[in-house]
């Protein structure tokens, strides 16, 4: 067996709710030993600063630019990630020397694939120096330089997990991993190991923004608000008529690509219910871009905690395969993206591909990432 590297992955997604951390031991290929994980929530004031950063980031024309408060915010964000790692190591009674590498995603504040521009706040060298651990960061940029969309990056890890499915799920292909974060994306693994992945539409971002505007809460816990509402067919049809869904090619989405409904169009409850339905319908609609209908759907990400999304997706996919939660297959649906970032960091160190033509549209399989070595 190839030598295994113990790695930590850090993920702060489009929901901007906090830092997911996960540890794995891996050869960067098919051997994945999943370890402990943690979540560090952002308090409302810091989350509000991140949301304001999206407006400031619109002025960015080159990746290194940090207009307004972005430079100071980047430093604080990095320090918060460092503190999360330090707390995790203390909890697990591990020294920094026990970790081979940290995979650092940072916080995406701008993603314009049509311009070849993506910006993630996060200072890899600052993180490496504070932790005393080498850090791999900026994993999307090389893919975009080579003609890719820069997202999604998790699919290669999904394929590694699929290879290890056991029991009732072993060999059940084609299999789809559905990740519902701020944006939803899917990974398709075919019987011949074909790998296809793309963003499928809005995930939690519209629901989160809607309930925050109308109820002052950051998200619809368990779909409780949506459970009191009804689906507004006209609003659903307007979303699903968006050019994203009718275009022959898949593109990577930004959280601002889909606008919220006007306040007059729906009540709090009807808006939450309708947007949950849109999330599920968009995922089901993505099957039109797959070569073969899946036999198994594995649901990951925060959206699997919204029971209305899960129920709608179960109904929408009932004729095309069985839908299960990540935990039913022995995975952790909350830490999977952070695990992926740890795994991708090890692959980056070895110069192995992170993205493929079928996942991001890159011209050929491409590695990526920038290595920041810890300085004494």
mmCIF file of C-alpha atoms in Angstrom:
data_model
loop_
_atom_site.group_PDB
_atom_site.id
_atom_site.type_symbol
_atom_site.label_atom_id
_atom_site.label_comp_id
_atom_site.label_asym_id
_atom_site.label_seq_id
_atom_site.Cartn_x
_atom_site.Cartn_y
_atom_site.Cartn_z
ATOM 1 C CA UNK A 1 0.000 0.000 0.000
ATOM 2 C CA UNK A 2 1.194 3.516 -0.812
ATOM 3 C CA UNK A 3 2.209 5.688 2.118
ATOM 4 C CA UNK A 4 -0.700 7.531 3.688
ATOM 5 C CA UNK A 5 -0.698 11.226 4.544
ATOM 6 C CA UNK A 6 -2.738 12.609 7.399
ATOM 7 C CA UNK A 7 -4.403 15.766 6.119
ATOM 8 C CA UNK A 8 -6.882 18.343 7.368
ATOM 9 C CA UNK A 9 -9.384 19.990 5.043
ATOM 10 C CA UNK A 10 -11.019 23.372 5.682
ATOM 11 C CA UNK A 11 -14.167 24.492 3.924
ATOM 12 C CA UNK A 12 -16.180 27.695 4.209
ATOM 13 C CA UNK A 13 -18.968 27.438 1.672
ATOM 14 C CA UNK A 14 -21.424 29.748 -0.032
ATOM 15 C CA UNK A 15 -23.785 29.536 2.943
ATOM 16 C CA UNK A 16 -21.141 31.488 4.929
ATOM 17 C CA UNK A 17 -22.258 29.898 8.188
ATOM 18 C CA UNK A 18 -18.872 28.767 9.465
ATOM 19 C CA UNK A 19 -15.834 26.538 9.019
ATOM 20 C CA UNK A 20 -16.133 22.819 8.320
ATOM 21 C CA UNK A 21 -12.999 20.876 9.257
ATOM 22 C CA UNK A 22 -12.267 17.224 8.600
ATOM 23 C CA UNK A 23 -9.249 14.961 8.897
ATOM 24 C CA UNK A 24 -8.436 12.041 6.628
ATOM 25 C CA UNK A 25 -5.572 9.649 6.057
ATOM 26 C CA UNK A 26 -5.136 8.998 2.365
ATOM 27 C CA UNK A 27 -2.802 8.080 -0.448
ATOM 28 C CA UNK A 28 -4.537 10.697 -2.576
ATOM 29 C CA UNK A 29 -6.174 7.951 -4.610
ATOM 30 C CA UNK A 30 -8.619 5.254 -3.520
ATOM 31 C CA UNK A 31 -7.480 4.778 0.063
ATOM 32 C CA UNK A 32 -9.448 7.106 2.333
ATOM 33 C CA UNK A 33 -9.578 6.637 6.083
ATOM 34 C CA UNK A 34 -12.006 9.209 7.359
ATOM 35 C CA UNK A 35 -11.244 10.731 10.740
ATOM 36 C CA UNK A 36 -12.667 13.252 13.156
ATOM 37 C CA UNK A 37 -14.365 16.458 12.076
ATOM 38 C CA UNK A 38 -15.626 19.708 13.568
ATOM 39 C CA UNK A 39 -17.658 22.795 12.778
ATOM 40 C CA UNK A 40 -16.925 26.329 13.945
ATOM 41 C CA UNK A 41 -19.873 28.676 13.480
ATOM 42 C CA UNK A 42 -19.489 32.310 12.483
ATOM 43 C CA UNK A 43 -21.319 34.714 14.737
ATOM 44 C CA UNK A 44 -23.938 36.866 12.976
ATOM 45 C CA UNK A 45 -21.761 40.004 12.856
ATOM 46 C CA UNK A 46 -18.904 38.264 11.060
ATOM 47 C CA UNK A 47 -21.291 36.507 8.715
ATOM 48 C CA UNK A 48 -22.763 39.903 7.859
ATOM 49 C CA UNK A 49 -19.268 41.187 7.024
ATOM 50 C CA UNK A 50 -18.747 38.253 4.671
ATOM 51 C CA UNK A 51 -22.044 38.971 2.954
ATOM 52 C CA UNK A 52 -21.059 42.635 2.579
ATOM 53 C CA UNK A 53 -17.784 41.477 1.046
ATOM 54 C CA UNK A 54 -19.733 40.119 -1.913
ATOM 55 C CA UNK A 55 -20.647 43.677 -2.848
ATOM 56 C CA UNK A 56 -17.071 44.945 -2.471
ATOM 57 C CA UNK A 57 -15.790 41.993 -4.512
ATOM 58 C CA UNK A 58 -17.808 43.079 -7.534
ATOM 59 C CA UNK A 59 -15.151 45.739 -8.110
ATOM 60 C CA UNK A 60 -12.411 43.120 -8.477
ATOM 61 C CA UNK A 61 -10.922 42.924 -11.955
ATOM 62 C CA UNK A 62 -7.831 40.854 -11.128
ATOM 63 C CA UNK A 63 -7.517 38.013 -8.609
ATOM 64 C CA UNK A 64 -5.023 39.763 -6.349
ATOM 65 C CA UNK A 65 -7.147 42.889 -5.833
ATOM 66 C CA UNK A 66 -8.685 43.434 -2.389
ATOM 67 C CA UNK A 67 -10.782 46.632 -2.515
ATOM 68 C CA UNK A 68 -12.348 48.201 0.548
ATOM 69 C CA UNK A 69 -12.201 46.074 3.682
ATOM 70 C CA UNK A 70 -11.340 42.846 1.883
ATOM 71 C CA UNK A 71 -7.659 42.739 2.866
ATOM 72 C CA UNK A 72 -8.444 43.099 6.573
ATOM 73 C CA UNK A 73 -11.318 40.633 6.255
ATOM 74 C CA UNK A 74 -9.032 38.120 4.543
ATOM 75 C CA UNK A 75 -6.547 38.293 7.414
ATOM 76 C CA UNK A 76 -9.277 37.809 10.026
ATOM 77 C CA UNK A 77 -10.859 34.955 8.072
ATOM 78 C CA UNK A 78 -7.467 33.221 7.862
ATOM 79 C CA UNK A 79 -6.885 33.651 11.590
ATOM 80 C CA UNK A 80 -10.301 32.185 12.330
ATOM 81 C CA UNK A 81 -9.400 29.120 10.272
ATOM 82 C CA UNK A 82 -6.114 28.837 12.166
ATOM 83 C CA UNK A 83 -7.962 29.004 15.482
ATOM 84 C CA UNK A 84 -10.362 26.284 14.306
ATOM 85 C CA UNK A 85 -7.426 23.988 13.459
ATOM 86 C CA UNK A 86 -5.675 24.724 16.747
ATOM 87 C CA UNK A 87 -8.821 23.935 18.733
ATOM 88 C CA UNK A 88 -9.309 20.711 16.766
ATOM 89 C CA UNK A 89 -5.709 19.567 17.332
ATOM 90 C CA UNK A 90 -6.039 20.284 21.052
ATOM 91 C CA UNK A 91 -9.296 18.343 21.230
ATOM 92 C CA UNK A 92 -7.813 15.370 19.378
ATOM 93 C CA UNK A 93 -4.522 15.589 21.343
ATOM 94 C CA UNK A 94 -2.483 15.945 18.153
ATOM 95 C CA UNK A 95 0.593 18.065 17.521
ATOM 96 C CA UNK A 96 1.072 20.060 14.299
ATOM 97 C CA UNK A 97 3.830 17.591 13.371
ATOM 98 C CA UNK A 98 1.179 14.861 13.125
ATOM 99 C CA UNK A 99 -0.454 16.623 10.148
ATOM 100 C CA UNK A 100 1.167 16.359 6.726
ATOM 101 C CA UNK A 101 -0.795 19.101 4.996
ATOM 102 C CA UNK A 102 -3.831 21.357 5.327
ATOM 103 C CA UNK A 103 -6.154 21.905 2.363
ATOM 104 C CA UNK A 104 -7.522 25.453 2.619
ATOM 105 C CA UNK A 105 -10.510 26.472 0.521
ATOM 106 C CA UNK A 106 -11.035 30.000 1.827
ATOM 107 C CA UNK A 107 -14.211 31.993 1.239
ATOM 108 C CA UNK A 108 -15.400 32.500 -2.312
ATOM 109 C CA UNK A 109 -16.474 36.121 -2.810
ATOM 110 C CA UNK A 110 -16.429 36.229 -6.614
ATOM 111 C CA UNK A 111 -16.800 33.512 -9.231
ATOM 112 C CA UNK A 112 -17.099 34.499 -12.896
ATOM 113 C CA UNK A 113 -16.161 31.456 -14.967
ATOM 114 C CA UNK A 114 -17.030 33.205 -18.230
ATOM 115 C CA UNK A 115 -14.265 35.691 -17.406
ATOM 116 C CA UNK A 116 -11.851 33.097 -16.034
ATOM 117 C CA UNK A 117 -11.988 34.891 -12.684
ATOM 118 C CA UNK A 118 -12.453 33.335 -9.258
ATOM 119 C CA UNK A 119 -11.531 34.866 -5.890
ATOM 120 C CA UNK A 120 -11.353 33.050 -2.562
ATOM 121 C CA UNK A 121 -10.419 35.100 0.477
ATOM 122 C CA UNK A 122 -7.754 33.322 2.518
ATOM 123 C CA UNK A 123 -4.015 33.789 2.964
ATOM 124 C CA UNK A 124 -2.387 30.380 2.631
ATOM 125 C CA UNK A 125 1.061 31.529 3.739
ATOM 126 C CA UNK A 126 -0.334 33.277 6.806
ATOM 127 C CA UNK A 127 -2.189 30.095 7.762
ATOM 128 C CA UNK A 128 0.879 27.893 7.230
ATOM 129 C CA UNK A 129 3.110 30.145 9.324
ATOM 130 C CA UNK A 130 0.660 30.336 12.220
ATOM 131 C CA UNK A 131 -0.014 26.587 12.296
ATOM 132 C CA UNK A 132 3.494 25.383 11.485
ATOM 133 C CA UNK A 133 1.937 23.072 8.879
ATOM 134 C CA UNK A 134 2.271 23.190 5.093
ATOM 135 C CA UNK A 135 -0.899 24.465 3.403
ATOM 136 C CA UNK A 136 -2.247 23.858 -0.090
ATOM 137 C CA UNK A 137 -4.622 26.612 -1.190
ATOM 138 C CA UNK A 138 -5.986 28.298 -4.328
ATOM 139 C CA UNK A 139 -7.055 24.993 -5.874
ATOM 140 C CA UNK A 140 -9.474 26.419 -8.456
ATOM 141 C CA UNK A 141 -7.324 28.872 -10.392
ATOM 142 C CA UNK A 142 -5.260 26.460 -12.509
ATOM 143 C CA UNK A 143 -8.383 24.720 -13.758
ATOM 144 C CA UNK A 144 -9.733 28.064 -14.967
ATOM 145 C CA UNK A 145 -6.430 28.932 -16.632
ATOM 146 C CA UNK A 146 -6.805 25.716 -18.600
ATOM 147 C CA UNK A 147 -10.330 26.475 -19.764
ATOM 148 C CA UNK A 148 -12.329 24.950 -16.904
ATOM 149 C CA UNK A 149 -15.158 26.416 -14.841
ATOM 150 C CA UNK A 150 -13.162 26.162 -11.610
ATOM 151 C CA UNK A 151 -15.984 24.130 -10.031
ATOM 152 C CA UNK A 152 -17.072 21.687 -8.842
ATOM 153 C CA UNK A 153 -13.859 20.269 -7.351
ATOM 154 C CA UNK A 154 -15.294 17.588 -5.061
ATOM 155 C CA UNK A 155 -16.322 15.045 -7.774
ATOM 156 C CA UNK A 156 -12.991 13.224 -7.899
ATOM 157 C CA UNK A 157 -13.341 12.608 -4.168
ATOM 158 C CA UNK A 158 -16.897 11.387 -4.672
ATOM 159 C CA UNK A 159 -15.531 8.803 -7.118
ATOM 160 C CA UNK A 160 -13.015 7.628 -4.509
ATOM 161 C CA UNK A 161 -15.840 7.247 -1.978
ATOM 162 C CA UNK A 162 -18.037 5.420 -4.483
ATOM 163 C CA UNK A 163 -15.275 2.861 -5.008
ATOM 164 C CA UNK A 164 -15.522 2.012 -1.307
ATOM 165 C CA UNK A 165 -19.306 1.610 -1.071
ATOM 166 C CA UNK A 166 -20.218 -1.517 0.877
ATOM 167 C CA UNK A 167 -23.196 -3.706 1.677
ATOM 168 C CA UNK A 168 -26.430 -3.011 -0.169
ATOM 169 C CA UNK A 169 -24.841 -0.081 -2.011
ATOM 170 C CA UNK A 170 -21.725 -1.814 -3.362
ATOM 171 C CA UNK A 171 -21.552 -1.849 -7.150
ATOM 172 C CA UNK A 172 -24.820 0.036 -7.503
ATOM 173 C CA UNK A 173 -23.978 2.180 -10.511
ATOM 174 C CA UNK A 174 -24.593 4.611 -12.011
ATOM 175 C CA UNK A 175 -24.493 6.488 -8.718
ATOM 176 C CA UNK A 176 -25.031 10.208 -8.147
ATOM 177 C CA UNK A 177 -23.723 12.242 -5.236
ATOM 178 C CA UNK A 178 -25.906 15.306 -4.706
ATOM 179 C CA UNK A 179 -24.351 18.092 -2.669
ATOM 180 C CA UNK A 180 -26.793 20.765 -1.542
ATOM 181 C CA UNK A 181 -24.822 23.708 -0.230
ATOM 182 C CA UNK A 182 -25.467 27.319 -1.162
ATOM 183 C CA UNK A 183 -25.389 26.041 -4.745
ATOM 184 C CA UNK A 184 -26.359 22.442 -5.552
ATOM 185 C CA UNK A 185 -24.096 20.242 -7.616
ATOM 186 C CA UNK A 186 -24.099 16.625 -8.685
ATOM 187 C CA UNK A 187 -21.450 14.012 -9.409
ATOM 188 C CA UNK A 188 -22.290 11.118 -11.712
ATOM 189 C CA UNK A 189 -20.152 7.965 -11.626
ATOM 190 C CA UNK A 190 -21.040 5.517 -14.387
ATOM 191 C CA UNK A 191 -20.595 1.774 -14.656
ATOM 192 C CA UNK A 192 -17.458 2.335 -16.729
ATOM 193 C CA UNK A 193 -16.122 4.820 -14.130
ATOM 194 C CA UNK A 194 -17.308 7.748 -16.257
ATOM 195 C CA UNK A 195 -17.116 10.924 -14.198
ATOM 196 C CA UNK A 196 -19.501 13.799 -14.933
ATOM 197 C CA UNK A 197 -20.225 16.701 -12.612
ATOM 198 C CA UNK A 198 -21.833 20.118 -12.747
ATOM 199 C CA UNK A 199 -23.768 22.665 -10.743
ATOM 200 C CA UNK A 200 -27.466 21.850 -10.909
ATOM 201 C CA UNK A 201 -28.945 25.116 -9.645
ATOM 202 C CA UNK A 202 -29.638 27.066 -6.458
ATOM 203 C CA UNK A 203 -29.309 25.083 -3.251
ATOM 204 C CA UNK A 204 -29.770 26.696 0.139
ATOM 205 C CA UNK A 205 -28.731 30.208 -0.838
ATOM 206 C CA UNK A 206 -32.146 31.446 -1.974
ATOM 207 C CA UNK A 207 -33.932 29.897 1.004
ATOM 208 C CA UNK A 208 -31.378 31.300 3.457
ATOM 209 C CA UNK A 209 -31.587 34.781 2.022
ATOM 210 C CA UNK A 210 -35.385 34.665 1.895
ATOM 211 C CA UNK A 211 -35.909 33.625 5.515
ATOM 212 C CA UNK A 212 -33.246 36.039 6.725
ATOM 213 C CA UNK A 213 -35.004 38.920 4.946
ATOM 214 C CA UNK A 214 -38.475 38.028 6.170
ATOM 215 C CA UNK A 215 -37.885 36.282 9.503
ATOM 216 C CA UNK A 216 -34.446 37.423 10.610
ATOM 217 C CA UNK A 217 -33.135 33.846 10.898
ATOM 218 C CA UNK A 218 -30.087 32.528 9.005
ATOM 219 C CA UNK A 219 -31.754 29.406 7.568
ATOM 220 C CA UNK A 220 -34.953 27.358 7.604
ATOM 221 C CA UNK A 221 -34.092 24.742 10.221
ATOM 222 C CA UNK A 222 -35.399 21.325 9.132
ATOM 223 C CA UNK A 223 -37.669 23.036 6.598
ATOM 224 C CA UNK A 224 -39.982 24.111 9.424
ATOM 225 C CA UNK A 225 -40.977 27.410 7.801
ATOM 226 C CA UNK A 226 -41.478 25.759 4.401
ATOM 227 C CA UNK A 227 -43.747 23.183 6.031
ATOM 228 C CA UNK A 228 -46.264 25.955 6.696
ATOM 229 C CA UNK A 229 -46.343 27.138 3.086
ATOM 230 C CA UNK A 230 -47.471 26.052 -0.362
ATOM 231 C CA UNK A 231 -45.698 25.742 -3.688
ATOM 232 C CA UNK A 232 -46.378 28.674 -6.026
ATOM 233 C CA UNK A 233 -46.364 27.108 -9.489
ATOM 234 C CA UNK A 234 -45.878 30.367 -11.369
ATOM 235 C CA UNK A 235 -42.787 31.209 -9.375
ATOM 236 C CA UNK A 236 -41.398 27.693 -9.826
ATOM 237 C CA UNK A 237 -41.874 27.910 -13.586
ATOM 238 C CA UNK A 238 -40.115 31.263 -13.732
ATOM 239 C CA UNK A 239 -37.048 29.866 -11.999
ATOM 240 C CA UNK A 240 -36.957 26.701 -14.097
ATOM 241 C CA UNK A 241 -37.273 28.762 -17.285
ATOM 242 C CA UNK A 242 -34.001 30.490 -16.405
ATOM 243 C CA UNK A 243 -31.467 30.242 -19.279
ATOM 244 C CA UNK A 244 -29.189 28.158 -17.041
ATOM 245 C CA UNK A 245 -31.589 25.228 -17.280
ATOM 246 C CA UNK A 246 -32.207 25.451 -21.014
ATOM 247 C CA UNK A 247 -28.550 25.912 -22.063
ATOM 248 C CA UNK A 248 -26.974 22.806 -23.637
ATOM 249 C CA UNK A 249 -23.758 23.234 -21.618
ATOM 250 C CA UNK A 250 -23.440 23.306 -17.859
ATOM 251 C CA UNK A 251 -21.761 26.291 -16.235
ATOM 252 C CA UNK A 252 -20.510 26.949 -12.716
ATOM 253 C CA UNK A 253 -22.833 29.170 -10.701
ATOM 254 C CA UNK A 254 -22.339 32.063 -8.314
ATOM 255 C CA UNK A 255 -24.722 32.530 -5.364
ATOM 256 C CA UNK A 256 -26.017 35.758 -6.966
ATOM 257 C CA UNK A 257 -26.924 34.215 -10.336
ATOM 258 C CA UNK A 258 -30.532 33.665 -9.219
ATOM 259 C CA UNK A 259 -32.434 36.643 -7.740
ATOM 260 C CA UNK A 260 -34.826 36.402 -4.834
ATOM 261 C CA UNK A 261 -38.551 36.765 -5.504
ATOM 262 C CA UNK A 262 -39.981 40.215 -4.932
ATOM 263 C CA UNK A 263 -41.400 40.666 -1.444
ATOM 264 C CA UNK A 264 -44.890 41.046 -2.885
ATOM 265 C CA UNK A 265 -44.781 37.703 -4.703
ATOM 266 C CA UNK A 266 -44.930 35.378 -1.705
ATOM 267 C CA UNK A 267 -45.406 35.187 2.028
ATOM 268 C CA UNK A 268 -42.524 34.031 4.219
ATOM 269 C CA UNK A 269 -43.874 30.483 4.316
ATOM 270 C CA UNK A 270 -44.892 30.227 0.645
ATOM 271 C CA UNK A 271 -41.548 31.641 -0.454
ATOM 272 C CA UNK A 272 -39.590 29.141 1.663
ATOM 273 C CA UNK A 273 -41.746 26.251 0.442
ATOM 274 C CA UNK A 274 -41.481 27.280 -3.210
ATOM 275 C CA UNK A 275 -37.726 27.785 -3.087
ATOM 276 C CA UNK A 276 -37.274 24.369 -1.457
ATOM 277 C CA UNK A 277 -39.277 22.858 -4.307
ATOM 278 C CA UNK A 278 -37.155 24.748 -6.859
ATOM 279 C CA UNK A 279 -33.982 23.307 -5.306
ATOM 280 C CA UNK A 280 -35.259 19.749 -5.635
ATOM 281 C CA UNK A 281 -36.769 20.264 -9.095
ATOM 282 C CA UNK A 282 -33.519 21.733 -10.399
ATOM 283 C CA UNK A 283 -31.580 18.692 -9.194
ATOM 284 C CA UNK A 284 -34.068 16.295 -10.792
ATOM 285 C CA UNK A 285 -34.030 18.318 -14.014
ATOM 286 C CA UNK A 286 -30.256 17.858 -14.263
ATOM 287 C CA UNK A 287 -30.780 14.206 -15.247
ATOM 288 C CA UNK A 288 -31.360 15.416 -18.796
ATOM 289 C CA UNK A 289 -27.603 16.023 -19.053
ATOM 290 C CA UNK A 290 -26.607 12.486 -17.995
ATOM 291 C CA UNK A 291 -25.927 9.527 -20.303
ATOM 292 C CA UNK A 292 -27.809 6.959 -18.161
ATOM 293 C CA UNK A 293 -30.352 7.305 -15.373
ATOM 294 C CA UNK A 294 -28.823 6.625 -11.943
ATOM 295 C CA UNK A 295 -29.645 3.663 -9.751
ATOM 296 C CA UNK A 296 -28.583 5.360 -6.539
ATOM 297 C CA UNK A 297 -28.701 8.969 -5.301
ATOM 298 C CA UNK A 298 -26.575 9.894 -2.259
ATOM 299 C CA UNK A 299 -27.606 13.167 -0.665
ATOM 300 C CA UNK A 300 -24.936 15.320 1.032
ATOM 301 C CA UNK A 301 -24.553 18.876 2.281
ATOM 302 C CA UNK A 302 -26.628 21.093 4.526
ATOM 303 C CA UNK A 303 -29.704 20.904 2.317
ATOM 304 C CA UNK A 304 -30.314 17.310 3.341
ATOM 305 C CA UNK A 305 -31.424 18.678 6.725
ATOM 306 C CA UNK A 306 -34.382 20.438 5.057
ATOM 307 C CA UNK A 307 -37.052 17.753 5.036
ATOM 308 C CA UNK A 308 -39.097 19.512 2.362
ATOM 309 C CA UNK A 309 -36.174 19.412 -0.082
ATOM 310 C CA UNK A 310 -35.600 15.729 0.702
ATOM 311 C CA UNK A 311 -39.271 14.853 0.292
ATOM 312 C CA UNK A 312 -39.573 16.755 -2.990
ATOM 313 C CA UNK A 313 -36.410 15.174 -4.362
ATOM 314 C CA UNK A 314 -37.527 11.702 -3.284
ATOM 315 C CA UNK A 315 -40.741 12.151 -5.241
ATOM 316 C CA UNK A 316 -38.975 13.664 -8.258
ATOM 317 C CA UNK A 317 -36.474 10.790 -8.520
ATOM 318 C CA UNK A 318 -38.699 7.868 -7.535
ATOM 319 C CA UNK A 319 -38.696 6.414 -11.073
ATOM 320 C CA UNK A 320 -34.956 6.751 -11.620
ATOM 321 C CA UNK A 321 -33.308 5.185 -8.585
ATOM 322 C CA UNK A 322 -33.171 5.062 -4.809
ATOM 323 C CA UNK A 323 -32.354 8.197 -2.833
ATOM 324 C CA UNK A 324 -30.475 7.839 0.456
ATOM 325 C CA UNK A 325 -28.723 10.198 2.833
ATOM 326 C CA UNK A 326 -24.933 10.170 3.020
ATOM 327 C CA UNK A 327 -25.138 8.629 6.494
ATOM 328 C CA UNK A 328 -27.080 5.645 5.106
ATOM 329 C CA UNK A 329 -23.979 4.825 3.063
ATOM 330 C CA UNK A 330 -21.635 5.275 6.030
ATOM 331 C CA UNK A 331 -20.483 8.795 5.131
ATOM 332 C CA UNK A 332 -20.711 12.139 6.914
ATOM 333 C CA UNK A 333 -22.809 14.457 4.788
ATOM 334 C CA UNK A 334 -21.746 17.541 6.743
ATOM 335 C CA UNK A 335 -17.975 17.042 6.549
ATOM 336 C CA UNK A 336 -17.680 15.549 3.069
ATOM 337 C CA UNK A 337 -16.535 18.762 1.371
ATOM 338 C CA UNK A 338 -13.929 19.397 4.055
ATOM 339 C CA UNK A 339 -12.748 15.787 3.665
ATOM 340 C CA UNK A 340 -12.493 16.412 -0.059
ATOM 341 C CA UNK A 341 -10.280 19.434 0.487
ATOM 342 C CA UNK A 342 -7.910 17.343 2.609
ATOM 343 C CA UNK A 343 -7.845 14.651 -0.091
ATOM 344 C CA UNK A 344 -7.353 17.191 -2.874
ATOM 345 C CA UNK A 345 -4.432 18.754 -0.991
ATOM 346 C CA UNK A 346 -2.645 15.396 -0.939
ATOM 347 C CA UNK A 347 -3.320 14.941 -4.651
ATOM 348 C CA UNK A 348 -1.965 18.425 -5.295
ATOM 349 C CA UNK A 349 1.256 17.563 -3.476
ATOM 350 C CA UNK A 350 1.634 14.544 -5.743
ATOM 351 C CA UNK A 351 0.808 16.453 -8.915
ATOM 352 C CA UNK A 352 -2.276 14.306 -9.554
ATOM 353 C CA UNK A 353 -5.363 15.595 -11.387
ATOM 354 C CA UNK A 354 -7.992 17.436 -9.379
ATOM 355 C CA UNK A 355 -10.367 18.192 -12.236
ATOM 356 C CA UNK A 356 -11.362 16.533 -15.495
ATOM 357 C CA UNK A 357 -13.061 17.513 -18.755
ATOM 358 C CA UNK A 358 -16.264 15.872 -17.515
ATOM 359 C CA UNK A 359 -16.305 17.782 -14.234
ATOM 360 C CA UNK A 360 -15.301 21.365 -14.971
ATOM 361 C CA UNK A 361 -14.880 21.434 -18.752
ATOM 362 C CA UNK A 362 -11.106 21.774 -18.433
ATOM 363 C CA UNK A 363 -9.274 20.847 -21.638
ATOM 364 C CA UNK A 364 -7.456 17.880 -20.062
ATOM 365 C CA UNK A 365 -7.099 16.392 -16.572
ATOM 366 C CA UNK A 366 -5.485 19.099 -14.484
ATOM 367 C CA UNK A 367 -3.775 19.348 -11.133
ATOM 368 C CA UNK A 368 -3.761 22.598 -9.209
ATOM 369 C CA UNK A 369 -3.185 24.345 -5.922
ATOM 370 C CA UNK A 370 -0.457 26.508 -4.445
ATOM 371 C CA UNK A 371 1.809 25.096 -1.747
ATOM 372 C CA UNK A 372 2.621 27.440 1.148
ATOM 373 C CA UNK A 373 5.400 25.925 3.245
ATOM 374 C CA UNK A 374 5.406 26.682 6.938
ATOM 375 C CA UNK A 375 8.266 29.008 7.837
ATOM 376 C CA UNK A 376 10.042 28.753 11.155
#
